[in-house]
Amino acid sequence: MTVTTIIGAQWGDEGKGKITDYLADNSKVVARSQGGNNAGHTIVIDGKKHKLHLLPSGILRKDITSVIGNGVVVNPDVLLKELNNLGKERGKLFISDRAHIIMPYHKLLDGGEESSKGKSMIGTTGNGIGPCYSDKASRIGIRMGDIMDDDMIIERLEKALPRNLALLDHYGIKNRLTIDSLFEICKGWRESLGDFITDASLLVNQHIDNKDNVLLEGAQGVHIDIEYGTYPFVTSSSPTTAGAALGSGIAPSKIDEVVGVTKAYLTRVGSGPFPTELEDEVGEMIRDKGQEFGTTTGRPRRCGWLDLVMLELSHRICGFTSLAITKLDILSDMDEIKICTGYKLDNDTEVKHFPSSLSYLARCSPVYKTFAGWSSSNIDISKGIVPAEMRTFLDFISKSLNVPISIVSLGPGRDETIVS
Ligand code: GDP
Ligand code: IMO
Ligand code: MG
């Protein structure tokens, strides 16, 4: 029995969906613990692409129980759409009664908040994630369990709506939201989703007690974590090992394995600092070859070299027991490949640790180690053979972070994976 957490070690989109789907083979439960439909996880099965935003990546397997944990923010309409798209070919689903609901006013407010920031906008996915987590922290959120009871719906709406309407008014956003209209919407959600709502913490812990393999599927990445990301250019949840435990209602000590998923290079969607960003033809080549366009928003992802300073912080906070390195195939057939091993402050003083201050970070420039490229013709996935140059590249990452590499991913499909 193993409880494994899958964590995005960078700025999201590392390939968590693929790795979750791959590891799900031996699992009974796959749970999402944080974030919402800002996530976009792609799974490719027999050449067919599946994009999931809210449903855990185990949902496509009939023998796996999928859980949306208490730390997730749920847009019920998005969830219903995803479920309808899947049809009957899916496993069981449970939603935590403690998970907060993204209400229609949250999505409207996300747009208003972003517009008001002008040039300093965060570049959110516009899905109401921040406003929903704000209401949760302000103790005026509405939880999935609340919609099971008419009186509770009204009580919660009476707390939440006045403040949200005032905010919408502040941003000049016209709307027709009333307690009555939202009450009807909530009742509709109860009808369609009520059967899935449960105490998900109890459920996941029962599986752990039964010695089942459990996967906790992280969304986003450590560097857009609300605590340790490049604040304020972050999301509003905690895509860390600690966040995974809390958001699925299990004790941190129950987690056995923590797989840090990292691309062999680096991407970022939205605004914020990016020390190794490649704003040149190499960056464009990586974007085109790697199809680096957002799964959720379609926005082009910014591309750059792998950054070990970032990964050191991710490992420090999350305690990776192994790494899954994805998209190595995208770097194949390049003359040379770089890895950032440290920063120089004002081109002078060595900086080894990722700073919290963005103005300090802006003064940092990356120091690179250059590696010889490898040829795609020297890769044989079925035999687990990778070129010597790729091995050198991987060994350097593993030794620098002192974490073994358990998975090497060389394509989006399940069979394009080497496990060591
Ligand atoms: P996630 O949010 O971390 O699940 O990642 P996304 O699904 O947003 O983005 C990763 C993209 O890369 C998806 O289109 C995957 O199908 C694809 N992918 C994952 N691993 C690999 C890989 O090793 N090679 C290639 N070429 N594509 C990959
Ligand atoms: P997955 O799970 C990449 C980014 C947004 C924005 C910031 C805040 O697919 O890796 P939000 O809507 O969360 O308030 O936006 O966070 N962001 C992601 N970037 N992958 C994600 O998820 C992301 N989820 C949010 O682009 O910069
Ligand atoms: Mg994604």
PDB file of N, CA and C in Angstrom, residues 329-407:
ATOM      1  N   ASP A 329      11.738  14.578 -25.022  1.00  0.00           N
ATOM      2  CA  ASP A 329      11.730  14.448 -26.482  1.00  0.00           C
ATOM      3  C   ASP A 329      11.748  15.807 -27.180  1.00  0.00           C
ATOM      4  N   ILE A 330      11.210  16.813 -26.519  1.00  0.00           N
ATOM      5  CA  ILE A 330      11.146  18.142 -27.156  1.00  0.00           C
ATOM      6  C   ILE A 330      12.556  18.728 -27.298  1.00  0.00           C
ATOM      7  N   LEU A 331      13.461  18.339 -26.396  1.00  0.00           N
ATOM      8  CA  LEU A 331      14.837  18.862 -26.464  1.00  0.00           C
ATOM      9  C   LEU A 331      15.730  18.020 -27.384  1.00  0.00           C
ATOM     10  N   SER A 332      15.219  16.906 -27.886  1.00  0.00           N
ATOM     11  CA  SER A 332      16.045  16.046 -28.761  1.00  0.00           C
ATOM     12  C   SER A 332      16.488  16.815 -30.005  1.00  0.00           C
ATOM     13  N   ASP A 333      17.649  16.452 -30.491  1.00  0.00           N
ATOM     14  CA  ASP A 333      18.213  16.982 -31.739  1.00  0.00           C
ATOM     15  C   ASP A 333      18.586  18.467 -31.672  1.00  0.00           C
ATOM     16  N   MET A 334      18.759  18.972 -30.459  1.00  0.00           N
ATOM     17  CA  MET A 334      19.293  20.335 -30.323  1.00  0.00           C
ATOM     18  C   MET A 334      20.820  20.213 -30.207  1.00  0.00           C
ATOM     19  N   ASP A 335      21.550  21.230 -30.653  1.00  0.00           N
ATOM     20  CA  ASP A 335      23.020  21.175 -30.561  1.00  0.00           C
ATOM     21  C   ASP A 335      23.459  21.162 -29.100  1.00  0.00           C
ATOM     22  N   GLU A 336      22.863  22.083 -28.360  1.00  0.00           N
ATOM     23  CA  GLU A 336      23.216  22.156 -26.933  1.00  0.00           C
ATOM     24  C   GLU A 336      21.986  22.519 -26.104  1.00  0.00           C
ATOM     25  N   ILE A 337      22.065  22.136 -24.829  1.00  0.00           N
ATOM     26  CA  ILE A 337      20.948  22.362 -23.907  1.00  0.00           C
ATOM     27  C   ILE A 337      21.524  22.974 -22.640  1.00  0.00           C
ATOM     28  N   LYS A 338      20.787  23.912 -22.054  1.00  0.00           N
ATOM     29  CA  LYS A 338      21.324  24.559 -20.851  1.00  0.00           C
ATOM     30  C   LYS A 338      20.469  24.261 -19.618  1.00  0.00           C
ATOM     31  N   ILE A 339      21.147  24.291 -18.488  1.00  0.00           N
ATOM     32  CA  ILE A 339      20.452  24.197 -17.196  1.00  0.00           C
ATOM     33  C   ILE A 339      20.962  25.359 -16.348  1.00  0.00           C
ATOM     34  N   CYS A 340      20.040  26.067 -15.710  1.00  0.00           N
ATOM     35  CA  CYS A 340      20.446  27.151 -14.811  1.00  0.00           C
ATOM     36  C   CYS A 340      20.823  26.530 -13.460  1.00  0.00           C
ATOM     37  N   THR A 341      22.060  26.795 -13.029  1.00  0.00           N
ATOM     38  CA  THR A 341      22.566  26.186 -11.793  1.00  0.00           C
ATOM     39  C   THR A 341      22.607  27.174 -10.629  1.00  0.00           C
ATOM     40  N   GLY A 342      22.429  28.448 -10.920  1.00  0.00           N
ATOM     41  CA  GLY A 342      22.464  29.461  -9.869  1.00  0.00           C
ATOM     42  C   GLY A 342      22.165  30.818 -10.484  1.00  0.00           C
ATOM     43  N   TYR A 343      22.086  31.833  -9.637  1.00  0.00           N
ATOM     44  CA  TYR A 343      21.880  33.199 -10.152  1.00  0.00           C
ATOM     45  C   TYR A 343      23.063  34.064  -9.735  1.00  0.00           C
ATOM     46  N   LYS A 344      23.249  35.165 -10.437  1.00  0.00           N
ATOM     47  CA  LYS A 344      24.200  36.193 -10.020  1.00  0.00           C
ATOM     48  C   LYS A 344      23.408  37.470  -9.750  1.00  0.00           C
ATOM     49  N   LEU A 345      23.588  38.029  -8.552  1.00  0.00           N
ATOM     50  CA  LEU A 345      22.930  39.291  -8.207  1.00  0.00           C
ATOM     51  C   LEU A 345      23.751  40.431  -8.783  1.00  0.00           C
ATOM     52  N   ASP A 346      23.118  41.275  -9.569  1.00  0.00           N
ATOM     53  CA  ASP A 346      23.806  42.404 -10.246  1.00  0.00           C
ATOM     54  C   ASP A 346      25.066  41.920 -10.977  1.00  0.00           C
ATOM     55  N   ASN A 347      24.961  40.751 -11.555  1.00  0.00           N
ATOM     56  CA  ASN A 347      26.084  40.138 -12.300  1.00  0.00           C
ATOM     57  C   ASN A 347      27.340  39.957 -11.452  1.00  0.00           C
ATOM     58  N   ASP A 348      27.160  39.853 -10.140  1.00  0.00           N
ATOM     59  CA  ASP A 348      28.329  39.805  -9.270  1.00  0.00           C
ATOM     60  C   ASP A 348      28.205  38.694  -8.211  1.00  0.00           C
ATOM     61  N   THR A 349      27.355  38.925  -7.226  1.00  0.00           N
ATOM     62  CA  THR A 349      27.280  38.002  -6.090  1.00  0.00           C
ATOM     63  C   THR A 349      26.472  36.747  -6.422  1.00  0.00           C
ATOM     64  N   GLU A 350      26.996  35.598  -5.975  1.00  0.00           N
ATOM     65  CA  GLU A 350      26.310  34.330  -6.232  1.00  0.00           C
ATOM     66  C   GLU A 350      25.036  34.209  -5.383  1.00  0.00           C
ATOM     67  N   VAL A 351      23.941  33.774  -6.007  1.00  0.00           N
ATOM     68  CA  VAL A 351      22.682  33.540  -5.287  1.00  0.00           C
ATOM     69  C   VAL A 351      22.306  32.078  -5.500  1.00  0.00           C
ATOM     70  N   LYS A 352      22.159  31.338  -4.401  1.00  0.00           N
ATOM     71  CA  LYS A 352      21.897  29.897  -4.532  1.00  0.00           C
ATOM     72  C   LYS A 352      20.441  29.536  -4.295  1.00  0.00           C
ATOM     73  N   HIS A 353      19.732  30.448  -3.598  1.00  0.00           N
ATOM     74  CA  HIS A 353      18.361  30.109  -3.218  1.00  0.00           C
ATOM     75  C   HIS A 353      17.369  31.090  -3.816  1.00  0.00           C
ATOM     76  N   PHE A 354      16.226  30.569  -4.215  1.00  0.00           N
ATOM     77  CA  PHE A 354      15.221  31.395  -4.878  1.00  0.00           C
ATOM     78  C   PHE A 354      14.707  32.455  -3.901  1.00  0.00           C
ATOM     79  N   PRO A 355      14.839  33.727  -4.249  1.00  0.00           N
ATOM     80  CA  PRO A 355      14.451  34.783  -3.293  1.00  0.00           C
ATOM     81  C   PRO A 355      12.934  34.987  -3.223  1.00  0.00           C
ATOM     82  N   SER A 356      12.478  35.580  -2.128  1.00  0.00           N
ATOM     83  CA  SER A 356      11.037  35.873  -2.022  1.00  0.00           C
ATOM     84  C   SER A 356      10.714  37.222  -2.658  1.00  0.00           C
ATOM     85  N   SER A 357      11.697  38.117  -2.674  1.00  0.00           N
ATOM     86  CA  SER A 357      11.432  39.477  -3.168  1.00  0.00           C
ATOM     87  C   SER A 357      11.550  39.527  -4.691  1.00  0.00           C
ATOM     88  N   LEU A 358      10.500  40.019  -5.326  1.00  0.00           N
ATOM     89  CA  LEU A 358      10.531  40.083  -6.792  1.00  0.00           C
ATOM     90  C   LEU A 358      11.496  41.152  -7.292  1.00  0.00           C
ATOM     91  N   SER A 359      11.709  42.211  -6.508  1.00  0.00           N
ATOM     92  CA  SER A 359      12.660  43.247  -6.962  1.00  0.00           C
ATOM     93  C   SER A 359      14.092  42.698  -6.863  1.00  0.00           C
ATOM     94  N   TYR A 360      14.338  41.873  -5.858  1.00  0.00           N
ATOM     95  CA  TYR A 360      15.643  41.213  -5.714  1.00  0.00           C
ATOM     96  C   TYR A 360      15.833  40.219  -6.875  1.00  0.00           C
ATOM     97  N   LEU A 361      14.766  39.474  -7.147  1.00  0.00           N
ATOM     98  CA  LEU A 361      14.840  38.480  -8.229  1.00  0.00           C
ATOM     99  C   LEU A 361      15.104  39.153  -9.576  1.00  0.00           C
ATOM    100  N   ALA A 362      14.527  40.349  -9.737  1.00  0.00           N
ATOM    101  CA  ALA A 362      14.714  41.071 -11.010  1.00  0.00           C
ATOM    102  C   ALA A 362      16.179  41.434 -11.232  1.00  0.00           C
ATOM    103  N   ARG A 363      16.934  41.506 -10.122  1.00  0.00           N
ATOM    104  CA  ARG A 363      18.369  41.847 -10.248  1.00  0.00           C
ATOM    105  C   ARG A 363      19.226  40.589 -10.458  1.00  0.00           C
ATOM    106  N   CYS A 364      18.583  39.437 -10.471  1.00  0.00           N
ATOM    107  CA  CYS A 364      19.327  38.180 -10.628  1.00  0.00           C
ATOM    108  C   CYS A 364      19.362  37.745 -12.090  1.00  0.00           C
ATOM    109  N   SER A 365      20.528  37.296 -12.520  1.00  0.00           N
ATOM    110  CA  SER A 365      20.599  36.718 -13.863  1.00  0.00           C
ATOM    111  C   SER A 365      21.088  35.271 -13.740  1.00  0.00           C
ATOM    112  N   PRO A 366      20.603  34.419 -14.629  1.00  0.00           N
ATOM    113  CA  PRO A 366      20.929  32.998 -14.485  1.00  0.00           C
ATOM    114  C   PRO A 366      22.361  32.650 -14.865  1.00  0.00           C
ATOM    115  N   VAL A 367      22.920  31.681 -14.158  1.00  0.00           N
ATOM    116  CA  VAL A 367      24.233  31.118 -14.513  1.00  0.00           C
ATOM    117  C   VAL A 367      23.933  29.736 -15.109  1.00  0.00           C
ATOM    118  N   TYR A 368      24.490  29.471 -16.298  1.00  0.00           N
ATOM    119  CA  TYR A 368      24.127  28.225 -16.983  1.00  0.00           C
ATOM    120  C   TYR A 368      25.278  27.233 -17.044  1.00  0.00           C
ATOM    121  N   LYS A 369      24.917  25.953 -17.039  1.00  0.00           N
ATOM    122  CA  LYS A 369      25.842  24.897 -17.424  1.00  0.00           C
ATOM    123  C   LYS A 369      25.310  24.356 -18.756  1.00  0.00           C
ATOM    124  N   THR A 370      26.220  24.208 -19.720  1.00  0.00           N
ATOM    125  CA  THR A 370      25.789  23.776 -21.054  1.00  0.00           C
ATOM    126  C   THR A 370      26.062  22.287 -21.247  1.00  0.00           C
ATOM    127  N   PHE A 371      25.085  21.613 -21.819  1.00  0.00           N
ATOM    128  CA  PHE A 371      25.189  20.165 -22.059  1.00  0.00           C
ATOM    129  C   PHE A 371      25.120  19.883 -23.559  1.00  0.00           C
ATOM    130  N   ALA A 372      25.813  18.848 -23.984  1.00  0.00           N
ATOM    131  CA  ALA A 372      25.723  18.441 -25.391  1.00  0.00           C
ATOM    132  C   ALA A 372      24.326  17.886 -25.648  1.00  0.00           C
ATOM    133  N   GLY A 373      23.783  18.186 -26.822  1.00  0.00           N
ATOM    134  CA  GLY A 373      22.457  17.653 -27.170  1.00  0.00           C
ATOM    135  C   GLY A 373      22.535  16.170 -27.497  1.00  0.00           C
ATOM    136  N   TRP A 374      21.370  15.560 -27.698  1.00  0.00           N
ATOM    137  CA  TRP A 374      21.322  14.137 -28.046  1.00  0.00           C
ATOM    138  C   TRP A 374      20.459  13.946 -29.293  1.00  0.00           C
ATOM    139  N   SER A 375      20.660  12.810 -29.907  1.00  0.00           N
ATOM    140  CA  SER A 375      19.911  12.546 -31.130  1.00  0.00           C
ATOM    141  C   SER A 375      18.698  11.676 -30.808  1.00  0.00           C
ATOM    142  N   SER A 376      17.572  12.023 -31.402  1.00  0.00           N
ATOM    143  CA  SER A 376      16.345  11.242 -31.151  1.00  0.00           C
ATOM    144  C   SER A 376      16.507   9.818 -31.674  1.00  0.00           C
ATOM    145  N   SER A 377      17.415   9.647 -32.663  1.00  0.00           N
ATOM    146  CA  SER A 377      17.568   8.301 -33.237  1.00  0.00           C
ATOM    147  C   SER A 377      18.244   7.337 -32.255  1.00  0.00           C
ATOM    148  N   ASN A 378      18.825   7.884 -31.186  1.00  0.00           N
ATOM    149  CA  ASN A 378      19.473   7.008 -30.192  1.00  0.00           C
ATOM    150  C   ASN A 378      18.562   6.653 -29.014  1.00  0.00           C
ATOM    151  N   ILE A 379      17.274   6.991 -29.164  1.00  0.00           N
ATOM    152  CA  ILE A 379      16.332   6.658 -28.076  1.00  0.00           C
ATOM    153  C   ILE A 379      15.541   5.409 -28.477  1.00  0.00           C
ATOM    154  N   ASP A 380      15.469   4.444 -27.556  1.00  0.00           N
ATOM    155  CA  ASP A 380      14.604   3.289 -27.800  1.00  0.00           C
ATOM    156  C   ASP A 380      13.778   3.058 -26.533  1.00  0.00           C
ATOM    157  N   ILE A 381      12.580   3.608 -26.564  1.00  0.00           N
ATOM    158  CA  ILE A 381      11.760   3.597 -25.341  1.00  0.00           C
ATOM    159  C   ILE A 381      11.418   2.162 -24.919  1.00  0.00           C
ATOM    160  N   SER A 382      11.077   1.327 -25.892  1.00  0.00           N
ATOM    161  CA  SER A 382      10.647  -0.026 -25.531  1.00  0.00           C
ATOM    162  C   SER A 382      11.758  -0.795 -24.816  1.00  0.00           C
ATOM    163  N   LYS A 383      13.019  -0.466 -25.157  1.00  0.00           N
ATOM    164  CA  LYS A 383      14.131  -1.160 -24.478  1.00  0.00           C
ATOM    165  C   LYS A 383      14.678  -0.331 -23.303  1.00  0.00           C
ATOM    166  N   GLY A 384      14.083   0.832 -23.071  1.00  0.00           N
ATOM    167  CA  GLY A 384      14.541   1.688 -21.973  1.00  0.00           C
ATOM    168  C   GLY A 384      15.901   2.326 -22.249  1.00  0.00           C
ATOM    169  N   ILE A 385      16.238   2.474 -23.541  1.00  0.00           N
ATOM    170  CA  ILE A 385      17.564   3.014 -23.885  1.00  0.00           C
ATOM    171  C   ILE A 385      17.464   4.512 -24.163  1.00  0.00           C
ATOM    172  N   VAL A 386      18.288   5.269 -23.455  1.00  0.00           N
ATOM    173  CA  VAL A 386      18.366   6.709 -23.740  1.00  0.00           C
ATOM    174  C   VAL A 386      19.814   7.046 -24.108  1.00  0.00           C
ATOM    175  N   PRO A 387      20.027   8.065 -24.931  1.00  0.00           N
ATOM    176  CA  PRO A 387      21.389   8.412 -25.334  1.00  0.00           C
ATOM    177  C   PRO A 387      22.265   8.812 -24.143  1.00  0.00           C
ATOM    178  N   ALA A 388      23.573   8.603 -24.283  1.00  0.00           N
ATOM    179  CA  ALA A 388      24.498   8.913 -23.189  1.00  0.00           C
ATOM    180  C   ALA A 388      24.398  10.385 -22.791  1.00  0.00           C
ATOM    181  N   GLU A 389      24.201  11.266 -23.777  1.00  0.00           N
ATOM    182  CA  GLU A 389      24.129  12.712 -23.478  1.00  0.00           C
ATOM    183  C   GLU A 389      22.894  13.010 -22.613  1.00  0.00           C
ATOM    184  N   MET A 390      21.798  12.297 -22.902  1.00  0.00           N
ATOM    185  CA  MET A 390      20.590  12.518 -22.088  1.00  0.00           C
ATOM    186  C   MET A 390      20.819  11.990 -20.672  1.00  0.00           C
ATOM    187  N   ARG A 391      21.507  10.881 -20.570  1.00  0.00           N
ATOM    188  CA  ARG A 391      21.817  10.300 -19.261  1.00  0.00           C
ATOM    189  C   ARG A 391      22.637  11.291 -18.429  1.00  0.00           C
ATOM    190  N   THR A 392      23.628  11.934 -19.098  1.00  0.00           N
ATOM    191  CA  THR A 392      24.466  12.927 -18.399  1.00  0.00           C
ATOM    192  C   THR A 392      23.601  14.084 -17.884  1.00  0.00           C
ATOM    193  N   PHE A 393      22.690  14.546 -18.755  1.00  0.00           N
ATOM    194  CA  PHE A 393      21.770  15.638 -18.416  1.00  0.00           C
ATOM    195  C   PHE A 393      20.912  15.254 -17.204  1.00  0.00           C
ATOM    196  N   LEU A 394      20.363  14.030 -17.244  1.00  0.00           N
ATOM    197  CA  LEU A 394      19.485  13.570 -16.155  1.00  0.00           C
ATOM    198  C   LEU A 394      20.265  13.358 -14.856  1.00  0.00           C
ATOM    199  N   ASP A 395      21.449  12.769 -14.986  1.00  0.00           N
ATOM    200  CA  ASP A 395      22.265  12.522 -13.787  1.00  0.00           C
ATOM    201  C   ASP A 395      22.617  13.831 -13.089  1.00  0.00           C
ATOM    202  N   PHE A 396      22.876  14.857 -13.908  1.00  0.00           N
ATOM    203  CA  PHE A 396      23.242  16.155 -13.325  1.00  0.00           C
ATOM    204  C   PHE A 396      22.075  16.711 -12.483  1.00  0.00           C
ATOM    205  N   ILE A 397      20.876  16.599 -13.028  1.00  0.00           N
ATOM    206  CA  ILE A 397      19.691  17.100 -12.304  1.00  0.00           C
ATOM    207  C   ILE A 397      19.522  16.315 -10.999  1.00  0.00           C
ATOM    208  N   SER A 398      19.615  15.005 -11.120  1.00  0.00           N
ATOM    209  CA  SER A 398      19.401  14.133  -9.961  1.00  0.00           C
ATOM    210  C   SER A 398      20.441  14.394  -8.866  1.00  0.00           C
ATOM    211  N   LYS A 399      21.712  14.508  -9.284  1.00  0.00           N
ATOM    212  CA  LYS A 399      22.791  14.734  -8.299  1.00  0.00           C
ATOM    213  C   LYS A 399      22.674  16.109  -7.674  1.00  0.00           C
ATOM    214  N   SER A 400      22.337  17.119  -8.487  1.00  0.00           N
ATOM    215  CA  SER A 400      22.248  18.489  -7.965  1.00  0.00           C
ATOM    216  C   SER A 400      21.185  18.598  -6.880  1.00  0.00           C
ATOM    217  N   LEU A 401      20.075  17.892  -7.081  1.00  0.00           N
ATOM    218  CA  LEU A 401      18.971  18.003  -6.121  1.00  0.00           C
ATOM    219  C   LEU A 401      19.004  16.890  -5.069  1.00  0.00           C
ATOM    220  N   ASN A 402      19.854  15.911  -5.331  1.00  0.00           N
ATOM    221  CA  ASN A 402      19.937  14.736  -4.464  1.00  0.00           C
ATOM    222  C   ASN A 402      18.598  13.995  -4.377  1.00  0.00           C
ATOM    223  N   VAL A 403      17.979  13.850  -5.536  1.00  0.00           N
ATOM    224  CA  VAL A 403      16.704  13.126  -5.634  1.00  0.00           C
ATOM    225  C   VAL A 403      16.807  12.162  -6.821  1.00  0.00           C
ATOM    226  N   PRO A 404      16.431  10.906  -6.626  1.00  0.00           N
ATOM    227  CA  PRO A 404      16.470   9.978  -7.772  1.00  0.00           C
ATOM    228  C   PRO A 404      15.391  10.290  -8.803  1.00  0.00           C
ATOM    229  N   ILE A 405      15.660   9.914 -10.043  1.00  0.00           N
ATOM    230  CA  ILE A 405      14.654  10.084 -11.096  1.00  0.00           C
ATOM    231  C   ILE A 405      13.939   8.745 -11.287  1.00  0.00           C
ATOM    232  N   SER A 406      12.611   8.772 -11.089  1.00  0.00           N
ATOM    233  CA  SER A 406      11.869   7.505 -11.195  1.00  0.00           C
ATOM    234  C   SER A 406      11.206   7.351 -12.552  1.00  0.00           C
ATOM    235  N   ILE A 407      10.906   8.473 -13.203  1.00  0.00           N
ATOM    236  CA  ILE A 407      10.184   8.390 -14.485  1.00  0.00           C
ATOM    237  C   ILE A 407      10.809   9.360 -15.487  1.00  0.00           C
TER     238      ILE A 407
END
